[in-house]
Amino acid sequence: SDYNADKRHRSSEESQHGSPETLSAHRQQYERNFPLYKQPVEVGFFSLDSHRNFFNDQRQLRYYVQPRKSPDFNLRDGYTSRFVKRDDSVKERLDHLLQWIRVNRDKIQTRDQTPSSSALGVDFVTWRGHLTKVLTTPYETQEGWLLAVSKFRGTIYISEVETEAARVNRETRSERQEEMMYWGYKFEQYMCADDVDGTPDPGGIVNTNEAFCTVVQTRLADHKLLFSGEVDCRVKDPDAPPAPGCYVELKTSAEICTPKQQSNFHRYKLLKWWAQSFLPGVPQIVAGFRDHDGIVVSVETFQTSKISQLIKNEYNCWKPTVCMNFCSDFLSFVKSVVKEDDPRLVYLFRWDPHRDVTYTVHRDSQYTFLPDWYTKDMKS
Ligand code: 0WD
Ligand code: CA
């Protein structure tokens, strides 16, 4: 079949083990039927407080508050006097998610799943944000990625490594860029209440250490996935669908004034927004469009499931099926490469724009990311 012919062309070299050495990221190769993607199920959640401490509960979950018709949100307000910024030079790797797994092993669903060769009953554990990067790879032309991968007791763990380019970007951000990073969090403060019967407090402190994360389980083709993602808020209605169906993703974006800006928004921003919310099954995205001075000029709701229709008028636009098929094939590629079960061994997968995915192998290196407290505990 054409599909098998494509598969042959995907990698130029095959190793002695018969597994390919590389994986193509060309979008044309992934234009097949949409793969099976099971509805994600929330199996748990956790919170990180203002000191980045882990709590096995929903204390940081906030509630969505619909804004007035013409809100007067000034996203510059409180910068920098009421802003506490997370130290993003600290690399947390999978630690908080592993903390969740350690105390909630029994919550992971093994029912009606094919007998597993892994102790946890899932094939992959990672952050949602890492999967978002994989999904958007066939359309990405700017930023590459590095993913560290280890197998432990039959489960494959994936943890991002900051690329050299990303580190340089982080260390040389302009004052304007630093401030604009604050705007997204300030928008959250305008839109969210801490309690179900509360109202937003725009006079409070914005502290980006605080987070609420959902942990979901799902399946992509024959890959059983467990991942976690940060959730901005939920709707107040107690009769809303159960999580993740009640969650709302908040975004900010520059106001759209020209057809060119509209086209770029569809081509680039909606791809990232769609991938991020589709993965955990978050059904709606509320966007604040702001001007150059950080004033919100409009607020719009996007249904995640309708985004792919919205973009169909764009010439040569991105396709959800390409994203999902590439992700599925990438996970198959990882499974074919990562054979040795050893938490101290890291397979480092690298992708750069206009290149194939490649990998290198590292033992007891700076890349090892599964902590002793996790591997010791999970042996019993
Ligand atoms: O180690 C790493 N390289 C990363 C760690 C990269 C991304 C996230 N994280 C960790 C953090 O501990 C965070 O609590 O994962 C958690 C969030 O994971 P995620 O949901 O998988 O990440 P992603 O989907 O990329 O981002 C979701 C939100 C962002 O919202 P917007 O609307 O801007 O996409 O999480 C925030 C941000 O508010 N965020 C982060 N928070 C802490 N550390 C990070 C980060 N590195 N990146 C984004
Ligand atoms: Ca957000």
GROMACS .gro file of C-alpha atoms and ligand atoms in nm:
model
  429
    1SER     CA    1   0.000   0.000   0.000
    2ASP     CA    2   0.098   0.368  -0.027
    3TYR     CA    3   0.119   0.380   0.348
    4ASN     CA    4   0.383   0.108   0.360
    5ALA     CA    5   0.571   0.262   0.072
    6ASP     CA    6   0.584   0.588   0.267
    7LYS     CA    7   0.702   0.406   0.574
    8ARG     CA    8   0.999   0.260   0.382
    9HIS     CA    9   1.107   0.606   0.269
   10ARG     CA   10   1.081   0.748   0.614
   11SER     CA   11   1.427   0.651   0.722
   12SER     CA   12   1.732   0.623   0.505
   13GLU     CA   13   1.926   0.390   0.736
   14GLU     CA   14   1.812   0.103   0.953
   15SER     CA   15   2.021  -0.019   1.243
   16GLN     CA   16   2.114  -0.384   1.305
   17HIS     CA   17   1.814  -0.418   1.538
   18GLY     CA   18   1.587  -0.336   1.247
   19SER     CA   19   1.463  -0.015   1.406
   20PRO     CA   20   1.499   0.305   1.204
   21GLU     CA   21   1.773   0.552   1.302
   22THR     CA   22   1.571   0.858   1.210
   23LEU     CA   23   1.212   0.975   1.164
   24SER     CA   24   1.097   1.219   0.900
   25ALA     CA   25   0.885   1.517   1.005
   26HIS     CA   26   0.757   1.597   0.656
   27ARG     CA   27   0.388   1.678   0.683
   28GLN     CA   28   0.303   1.501   0.352
   29GLN     CA   29   0.393   1.166   0.510
   30TYR     CA   30   0.129   1.200   0.781
   31GLU     CA   31  -0.179   1.276   0.572
   32ARG     CA   32  -0.372   0.961   0.656
   33ASN     CA   33  -0.694   0.894   0.844
   34PHE     CA   34  -0.716   1.043   1.191
   35PRO     CA   35  -0.570   0.791   1.439
   36LEU     CA   36  -0.764   0.659   1.738
   37TYR     CA   37  -0.750   0.913   2.019
   38LYS     CA   38  -0.952   0.809   2.321
   39GLN     CA   39  -1.135   1.073   2.518
   40PRO     CA   40  -0.892   1.177   2.791
   41VAL     CA   41  -0.999   1.081   3.144
   42GLU     CA   42  -0.887   1.279   3.447
   43VAL     CA   43  -0.735   1.035   3.696
   44GLY     CA   44  -0.615   1.303   3.937
   45PHE     CA   45  -0.479   1.653   3.991
   46PHE     CA   46  -0.232   1.840   4.206
   47SER     CA   47  -0.146   2.193   4.308
   48LEU     CA   48   0.178   2.390   4.340
   49ASP     CA   49   0.174   2.673   4.593
   50SER     CA   50   0.353   3.009   4.587
   51HIS     CA   51   0.676   2.834   4.691
   52ARG     CA   52   0.635   2.564   4.426
   53ASN     CA   53   0.550   2.305   4.690
   54PHE     CA   54   0.343   2.003   4.581
   55PHE     CA   55  -0.004   1.935   4.723
   56ASN     CA   56  -0.209   1.632   4.630
   57ASP     CA   57  -0.530   1.836   4.603
   58GLN     CA   58  -0.716   2.110   4.410
   59ARG     CA   59  -0.628   2.407   4.630
   60GLN     CA   60  -0.502   2.611   4.333
   61LEU     CA   61  -0.801   2.543   4.106
   62ARG     CA   62  -0.970   2.871   4.010
   63TYR     CA   63  -1.315   2.954   3.868
   64TYR     CA   64  -1.391   3.121   3.537
   65VAL     CA   65  -1.577   3.451   3.564
   66GLN     CA   66  -1.739   3.579   3.243
   67PRO     CA   67  -1.624   3.941   3.192
   68ARG     CA   68  -1.854   4.239   3.128
   69LYS     CA   69  -1.931   4.333   2.764
   70SER     CA   70  -1.649   4.590   2.744
   71PRO     CA   71  -1.403   4.498   3.016
   72ASP     CA   72  -1.134   4.748   3.114
   73PHE     CA   73  -0.840   4.514   3.159
   74ASN     CA   74  -0.500   4.680   3.168
   75LEU     CA   75  -0.251   4.393   3.151
   76ARG     CA   76   0.039   4.624   3.251
   77ASP     CA   77  -0.117   4.695   3.589
   78GLY     CA   78   0.090   4.553   3.874
   79TYR     CA   79   0.407   4.501   3.669
   80THR     CA   80   0.639   4.481   3.857
   81SER     CA   81   0.506   4.594   4.193
   82ARG     CA   82   0.256   4.306   4.238
   83PHE     CA   83   0.442   4.035   4.048
   84VAL     CA   84   0.631   3.733   4.183
   85LYS     CA   85   0.797   3.546   3.898
   86ARG     CA   86   0.885   3.177   3.902
   87ASP     CA   87   1.261   3.119   3.860
   88ASP     CA   88   1.264   2.958   3.514
   89SER     CA   89   1.634   2.872   3.535
   90VAL     CA   90   1.533   2.596   3.782
   91LYS     CA   91   1.471   2.277   3.584
   92GLU     CA   92   1.197   2.072   3.748
   93ARG     CA   93   1.186   1.801   3.483
   94LEU     CA   94   0.909   1.547   3.558
   95ASP     CA   95   0.943   1.580   3.937
   96HIS     CA   96   0.594   1.709   4.029
   97LEU     CA   97   0.425   1.456   3.803
   98LEU     CA   98   0.639   1.178   3.954
   99GLN     CA   99   0.536   1.299   4.300
  100TRP     CA  100   0.174   1.259   4.193
  101ILE     CA  101   0.237   0.907   4.057
  102ARG     CA  102   0.420   0.801   4.372
  103VAL     CA  103   0.118   0.873   4.593
  104ASN     CA  104  -0.158   0.785   4.343
  105ARG     CA  105  -0.035   0.467   4.176
  106ASP     CA  106  -0.366   0.297   4.256
  107LYS     CA  107  -0.563   0.567   4.063
  108ILE     CA  108  -0.408   0.473   3.730
  109GLN     CA  109  -0.665   0.282   3.529
  110THR     CA  110  -0.569  -0.066   3.417
  111ARG     CA  111  -0.927  -0.183   3.351
  112ASP     CA  112  -1.021  -0.298   2.998
  113GLN     CA  113  -0.671  -0.237   2.875
  114THR     CA  114  -0.468  -0.508   2.710
  115PRO     CA  115  -0.234  -0.687   2.953
  116SER     CA  116   0.060  -0.459   3.003
  117SER     CA  117   0.430  -0.531   3.012
  118SER     CA  118   0.475  -0.229   3.237
  119ALA     CA  119   0.430  -0.210   3.614
  120LEU     CA  120   0.230   0.116   3.595
  121GLY     CA  121   0.007  -0.003   3.312
  122VAL     CA  122   0.093   0.288   3.080
  123ASP     CA  123   0.344   0.309   2.794
  124PHE     CA  124   0.437   0.680   2.829
  125VAL     CA  125   0.455   0.937   3.110
  126THR     CA  126   0.521   1.303   3.023
  127TRP     CA  127   0.400   1.664   3.042
  128ARG     CA  128   0.123   1.775   2.808
  129GLY     CA  129   0.349   2.063   2.695
  130HIS     CA  130   0.606   1.814   2.561
  131LEU     CA  131   0.337   1.638   2.357
  132THR     CA  132   0.216   1.976   2.225
  133LYS     CA  133   0.566   2.031   2.084
  134VAL     CA  134   0.562   1.688   1.919
  135LEU     CA  135   0.216   1.749   1.768
  136THR     CA  136   0.315   2.080   1.608
  137THR     CA  137   0.653   1.957   1.477
  138PRO     CA  138   0.544   1.898   1.112
  139TYR     CA  139   0.452   2.270   1.093
  140GLU     CA  140   0.727   2.422   1.307
  141THR     CA  141   0.994   2.623   1.123
  142GLN     CA  142   1.153   2.821   1.410
  143GLU     CA  143   1.225   2.615   1.720
  144GLY     CA  144   1.366   2.265   1.754
  145TRP     CA  145   1.339   2.040   2.060
  146LEU     CA  146   1.534   1.796   2.272
  147LEU     CA  147   1.352   1.520   2.458
  148ALA     CA  148   1.525   1.296   2.713
  149VAL     CA  149   1.372   0.948   2.728
  150SER     CA  150   1.424   0.662   2.978
  151LYS     CA  151   1.249   0.330   3.027
  152PHE     CA  152   1.178   0.218   3.383
  153ARG     CA  153   0.976  -0.094   3.468
  154GLY     CA  154   0.831  -0.106   3.117
  155THR     CA  155   0.708   0.257   3.109
  156ILE     CA  156   0.879   0.518   2.891
  157TYR     CA  157   0.930   0.860   3.054
  158ILE     CA  158   0.980   1.169   2.836
  159SER     CA  159   1.130   1.490   2.981
  160GLU     CA  160   1.229   1.798   2.784
  161VAL     CA  161   1.586   1.933   2.783
  162GLU     CA  162   1.627   2.305   2.710
  163THR     CA  163   1.799   2.357   2.374
  164GLU     CA  164   2.099   2.587   2.349
  165ALA     CA  165   1.889   2.827   2.139
  166ALA     CA  166   1.607   2.829   2.396
  167ARG     CA  167   1.858   2.898   2.676
  168VAL     CA  168   2.006   3.192   2.484
  169ASN     CA  169   1.654   3.326   2.422
  170ARG     CA  170   1.567   3.292   2.791
  171GLU     CA  171   1.886   3.466   2.902
  172THR     CA  172   1.862   3.756   2.654
  173ARG     CA  173   1.493   3.850   2.677
  174SER     CA  174   1.431   4.223   2.636
  175GLU     CA  175   1.251   4.427   2.904
  176ARG     CA  176   0.950   4.444   2.669
  177GLN     CA  177   0.945   4.060   2.630
  178GLU     CA  178   0.975   4.015   3.008
  179GLU     CA  179   0.676   4.244   3.062
  180MET     CA  180   0.467   4.078   2.790
  181MET     CA  181   0.518   3.740   2.957
  182TYR     CA  182   0.342   3.892   3.260
  183TRP     CA  183   0.039   3.996   3.053
  184GLY     CA  184  -0.089   3.640   3.014
  185TYR     CA  185  -0.086   3.584   3.390
  186LYS     CA  186  -0.247   3.922   3.456
  187PHE     CA  187  -0.529   3.828   3.218
  188GLU     CA  188  -0.582   3.510   3.425
  189GLN     CA  189  -0.615   3.725   3.738
  190TYR     CA  190  -0.883   3.943   3.571
  191MET     CA  191  -1.077   3.633   3.459
  192CYS     CA  192  -1.057   3.400   3.761
  193ALA     CA  193  -1.193   3.382   4.115
  194ASP     CA  194  -1.030   3.173   4.388
  195ASP     CA  195  -1.366   3.042   4.511
  196VAL     CA  196  -1.683   2.920   4.341
  197ASP     CA  197  -1.882   3.212   4.486
  198GLY     CA  198  -1.604   3.469   4.451
  199THR     CA  199  -1.504   3.745   4.208
  200PRO     CA  200  -1.162   3.821   4.054
  201ASP     CA  201  -0.922   4.038   4.255
  202PRO     CA  202  -0.723   4.257   4.012
  203GLY     CA  203  -0.551   4.420   4.310
  204GLY     CA  204  -0.387   4.098   4.425
  205ILE     CA  205  -0.039   3.959   4.362
  206VAL     CA  206   0.034   3.767   4.042
  207ASN     CA  207   0.255   3.474   4.148
  208THR     CA  208   0.357   3.242   3.864
  209ASN     CA  209   0.480   2.973   4.103
  210GLU     CA  210   0.119   2.879   4.173
  211ALA     CA  211  -0.034   2.614   3.948
  212PHE     CA  212  -0.316   2.363   3.924
  213CYS     CA  213  -0.242   2.059   3.709
  214THR     CA  214  -0.471   1.786   3.582
  215VAL     CA  215  -0.342   1.431   3.530
  216VAL     CA  216  -0.512   1.248   3.242
  217GLN     CA  217  -0.499   0.908   3.085
  218THR     CA  218  -0.575   0.836   2.723
  219ARG     CA  219  -0.466   0.628   2.426
  220LEU     CA  220  -0.323   0.740   2.090
  221ALA     CA  221  -0.335   0.446   1.843
  222ASP     CA  222  -0.167   0.169   2.048
  223HIS     CA  223   0.012   0.401   2.288
  224LYS     CA  224  -0.123   0.422   2.643
  225LEU     CA  225  -0.049   0.771   2.773
  226LEU     CA  226  -0.043   0.933   3.116
  227PHE     CA  227   0.033   1.305   3.114
  228SER     CA  228  -0.026   1.618   3.315
  229GLY     CA  229  -0.096   1.975   3.211
  230GLU     CA  230  -0.154   2.305   3.384
  231VAL     CA  231  -0.521   2.414   3.387
  232ASP     CA  232  -0.614   2.782   3.419
  233CYS     CA  233  -0.966   2.745   3.559
  234ARG     CA  234  -1.300   2.559   3.550
  235VAL     CA  235  -1.655   2.682   3.494
  236LYS     CA  236  -1.852   2.751   3.814
  237ASP     CA  237  -2.158   2.543   3.721
  238PRO     CA  238  -2.150   2.235   3.947
  239ASP     CA  239  -2.356   2.051   3.682
  240ALA     CA  240  -2.094   2.109   3.413
  241PRO     CA  241  -1.940   1.795   3.260
  242PRO     CA  242  -1.679   1.625   3.478
  243ALA     CA  243  -1.313   1.724   3.437
  244PRO     CA  244  -1.152   1.776   3.191
  245GLY     CA  245  -1.482   1.879   3.023
  246CYS     CA  246  -1.537   2.169   3.266
  247TYR     CA  247  -1.192   2.323   3.223
  248VAL     CA  248  -1.121   2.651   3.044
  249GLU     CA  249  -0.789   2.755   2.887
  250LEU     CA  250  -0.709   3.127   2.894
  251LYS     CA  251  -0.493   3.297   2.632
  252THR     CA  252  -0.389   3.645   2.527
  253SER     CA  253  -0.300   3.754   2.177
  254ALA     CA  254  -0.235   4.075   1.985
  255GLU     CA  255  -0.552   4.229   1.843
  256ILE     CA  256  -0.618   4.140   1.479
  257CYS     CA  257  -0.639   4.445   1.250
  258THR     CA  258  -0.538   4.320   0.903
  259PRO     CA  259  -0.612   4.013   0.685
  260LYS     CA  260  -0.244   3.922   0.713
  261GLN     CA  261  -0.266   3.923   1.094
  262GLN     CA  262  -0.584   3.714   1.076
  263SER     CA  263  -0.410   3.461   0.851
  264ASN     CA  264  -0.104   3.440   1.080
  265PHE     CA  265  -0.331   3.393   1.380
  266HIS     CA  266  -0.504   3.100   1.209
  267ARG     CA  267  -0.181   2.944   1.077
  268TYR     CA  268   0.043   2.968   1.381
  269LYS     CA  269  -0.137   3.061   1.699
  270LEU     CA  270  -0.451   2.851   1.658
  271LEU     CA  271  -0.234   2.546   1.581
  272LYS     CA  272  -0.059   2.579   1.918
  273TRP     CA  273  -0.380   2.659   2.102
  274TRP     CA  274  -0.563   2.368   1.943
  275ALA     CA  275  -0.284   2.113   2.012
  276GLN     CA  276  -0.245   2.219   2.375
  277SER     CA  277  -0.617   2.196   2.461
  278PHE     CA  278  -0.711   1.902   2.238
  279LEU     CA  279  -0.455   1.675   2.407
  280PRO     CA  280  -0.611   1.685   2.759
  281GLY     CA  281  -0.968   1.730   2.630
  282VAL     CA  282  -1.014   2.092   2.741
  283PRO     CA  283  -1.321   2.203   2.542
  284GLN     CA  284  -1.293   2.581   2.545
  285ILE     CA  285  -1.032   2.850   2.507
  286VAL     CA  286  -1.108   3.209   2.610
  287ALA     CA  287  -0.884   3.463   2.439
  288GLY     CA  288  -0.819   3.822   2.538
  289PHE     CA  289  -0.710   4.031   2.240
  290ARG     CA  290  -0.497   4.324   2.349
  291ASP     CA  291  -0.339   4.630   2.192
  292HIS     CA  292   0.029   4.734   2.206
  293ASP     CA  293  -0.025   4.903   2.541
  294GLY     CA  294  -0.165   4.587   2.704
  295ILE     CA  295  -0.528   4.700   2.700
  296VAL     CA  296  -0.772   4.415   2.630
  297VAL     CA  297  -0.993   4.524   2.340
  298SER     CA  298  -1.207   4.209   2.310
  299VAL     CA  299  -1.263   3.868   2.466
  300GLU     CA  300  -1.356   3.572   2.245
  301THR     CA  301  -1.435   3.207   2.315
  302PHE     CA  302  -1.308   2.929   2.087
  303GLN     CA  303  -1.446   2.575   2.103
  304THR     CA  304  -1.143   2.348   2.072
  305SER     CA  305  -1.341   2.103   1.857
  306LYS     CA  306  -1.435   2.377   1.609
  307ILE     CA  307  -1.088   2.522   1.553
  308SER     CA  308  -1.005   2.286   1.266
  309GLN     CA  309  -1.318   2.411   1.081
  310LEU     CA  310  -1.225   2.774   1.145
  311ILE     CA  311  -0.893   2.737   0.964
  312LYS     CA  312  -1.014   2.541   0.663
  313ASN     CA  313  -1.032   2.858   0.448
  314GLU     CA  314  -0.659   2.921   0.488
  315TYR     CA  315  -0.453   2.810   0.189
  316ASN     CA  316  -0.213   2.524   0.273
  317CYS     CA  317  -0.305   2.530   0.641
  318TRP     CA  318  -0.222   2.285   0.921
  319LYS     CA  319  -0.425   1.967   0.971
  320PRO     CA  320  -0.502   1.796   1.303
  321THR     CA  321  -0.462   1.452   1.140
  322VAL     CA  322  -0.100   1.532   1.040
  323CYS     CA  323  -0.021   1.639   1.397
  324MET     CA  324  -0.176   1.329   1.553
  325ASN     CA  325  -0.027   1.083   1.302
  326PHE     CA  326   0.317   1.236   1.346
  327CYS     CA  327   0.284   1.206   1.725
  328SER     CA  328   0.171   0.844   1.696
  329ASP     CA  329   0.462   0.758   1.465
  330PHE     CA  330   0.707   0.944   1.688
  331LEU     CA  331   0.592   0.740   1.989
  332SER     CA  332   0.627   0.418   1.781
  333PHE     CA  333   0.978   0.531   1.682
  334VAL     CA  334   1.062   0.594   2.050
  335LYS     CA  335   0.931   0.248   2.143
  336SER     CA  336   1.142   0.087   1.870
  337VAL     CA  337   1.459   0.265   1.991
  338VAL     CA  338   1.421   0.265   2.370
  339LYS     CA  339   1.469  -0.103   2.447
  340GLU     CA  340   1.691  -0.104   2.755
  341ASP     CA  341   1.502  -0.074   3.085
  342ASP     CA  342   1.734   0.141   3.297
  343PRO     CA  343   1.649   0.477   3.460
  344ARG     CA  344   2.015   0.586   3.437
  345LEU     CA  345   2.020   0.542   3.059
  346VAL     CA  346   1.887   0.834   2.853
  347TYR     CA  347   1.801   0.827   2.486
  348LEU     CA  348   1.816   1.190   2.373
  349PHE     CA  349   1.583   1.261   2.080
  350ARG     CA  350   1.660   1.577   1.885
  351TRP     CA  351   1.469   1.759   1.619
  352ASP     CA  352   1.569   2.077   1.436
  353PRO     CA  353   1.351   2.252   1.176
  354HIS     CA  354   1.395   2.110   0.822
  355ARG     CA  355   1.566   1.799   0.966
  356ASP     CA  356   1.469   1.443   1.064
  357VAL     CA  357   1.430   1.333   1.425
  358THR     CA  358   1.755   1.168   1.544
  359TYR     CA  359   1.881   1.032   1.875
  360THR     CA  360   2.193   0.969   2.085
  361VAL     CA  361   2.241   0.748   2.392
  362HIS     CA  362   2.385   0.864   2.728
  363ARG     CA  363   2.460   0.666   3.045
  364ASP     CA  364   2.486   0.832   3.390
  365SER     CA  365   2.508   1.175   3.230
  366GLN     CA  366   2.367   1.523   3.299
  367TYR     CA  367   2.058   1.401   3.109
  368THR     CA  368   1.951   1.134   3.361
  369PHE     CA  369   1.621   1.267   3.501
  370LEU     CA  370   1.441   0.993   3.696
  371PRO     CA  371   1.525   1.071   4.060
  372ASP     CA  372   1.640   0.803   4.307
  373TRP     CA  373   1.347   0.881   4.538
  374TYR     CA  374   1.117   0.777   4.255
  375THR     CA  375   1.293   0.466   4.129
  376LYS     CA  376   1.361   0.338   4.484
  377ASP     CA  377   0.997   0.385   4.586
  378MET     CA  378   0.844   0.241   4.271
  379LYS     CA  379   1.044  -0.083   4.295
  380SER     CA  380   0.816  -0.208   4.572
  3810WD     O1  381   1.074   2.145   3.228
  3810WD     C1  382   1.017   2.197   3.135
  3810WD     N1  383   1.082   2.221   3.025
  3810WD     C2  384   0.875   2.233   3.143
  3810WD     C3  385   0.809   2.213   3.259
  3810WD     C4  386   0.809   2.292   3.026
  3810WD     C5  387   0.670   2.313   3.046
  3810WD     C6  388   0.612   2.292   3.167
  3810WD     N2  389   0.680   2.244   3.273
  3810WD     C7  390   0.613   2.210   3.396
  3810WD     C8  391   0.587   2.309   3.501
  3810WD     O2  392   0.612   2.244   3.624
  3810WD     C9  393   0.439   2.343   3.495
  3810WD     O3  394   0.378   2.346   3.620
  3810WD     O4  395   0.490   2.160   3.360
  3810WD    C10  396   0.382   2.231   3.418
  3810WD    C11  397   0.289   2.278   3.308
  3810WD     O5  398   0.295   2.182   3.215
  3810WD     P1  399   0.219   2.186   3.078
  3810WD     O6  400   0.079   2.226   3.102
  3810WD     O7  401   0.250   2.058   3.016
  3810WD     O8  402   0.294   2.305   2.999
  3810WD     P2  403   0.242   2.389   2.875
  3810WD     O9  404   0.124   2.329   2.809
  3810WD    O10  405   0.362   2.418   2.792
  3810WD    O11  406   0.200   2.526   2.941
  3810WD    C12  407   0.082   2.542   3.015
  3810WD    C13  408   0.095   2.663   3.105
  3810WD    C14  409   0.136   2.788   3.031
  3810WD    O12  410   0.021   2.856   2.990
  3810WD     P3  411   0.009   2.917   2.840
  3810WD    O13  412  -0.133   2.961   2.830
  3810WD    O14  413   0.110   3.026   2.833
  3810WD    O15  414   0.039   2.804   2.745
  3810WD    O16  415   0.194   2.638   3.203
  3810WD    C15  416   0.273   2.756   3.220
  3810WD    C16  417   0.215   2.864   3.134
  3810WD    O17  418   0.129   2.942   3.213
  3810WD     N3  419   0.409   2.715   3.185
  3810WD    C17  420   0.499   2.681   3.274
  3810WD     N4  421   0.495   2.679   3.405
  3810WD    C18  422   0.605   2.641   3.468
  3810WD     N5  423   0.719   2.604   3.408
  3810WD    C19  424   0.614   2.646   3.202
  3810WD    C20  425   0.728   2.608   3.275
  3810WD     N6  426   0.842   2.574   3.216
  3810WD     N7  427   0.590   2.656   3.071
  3810WD    C21  428   0.463   2.697   3.063
  382CA      CA  429  -0.315   2.977   2.957
   0.00000   0.00000   0.00000
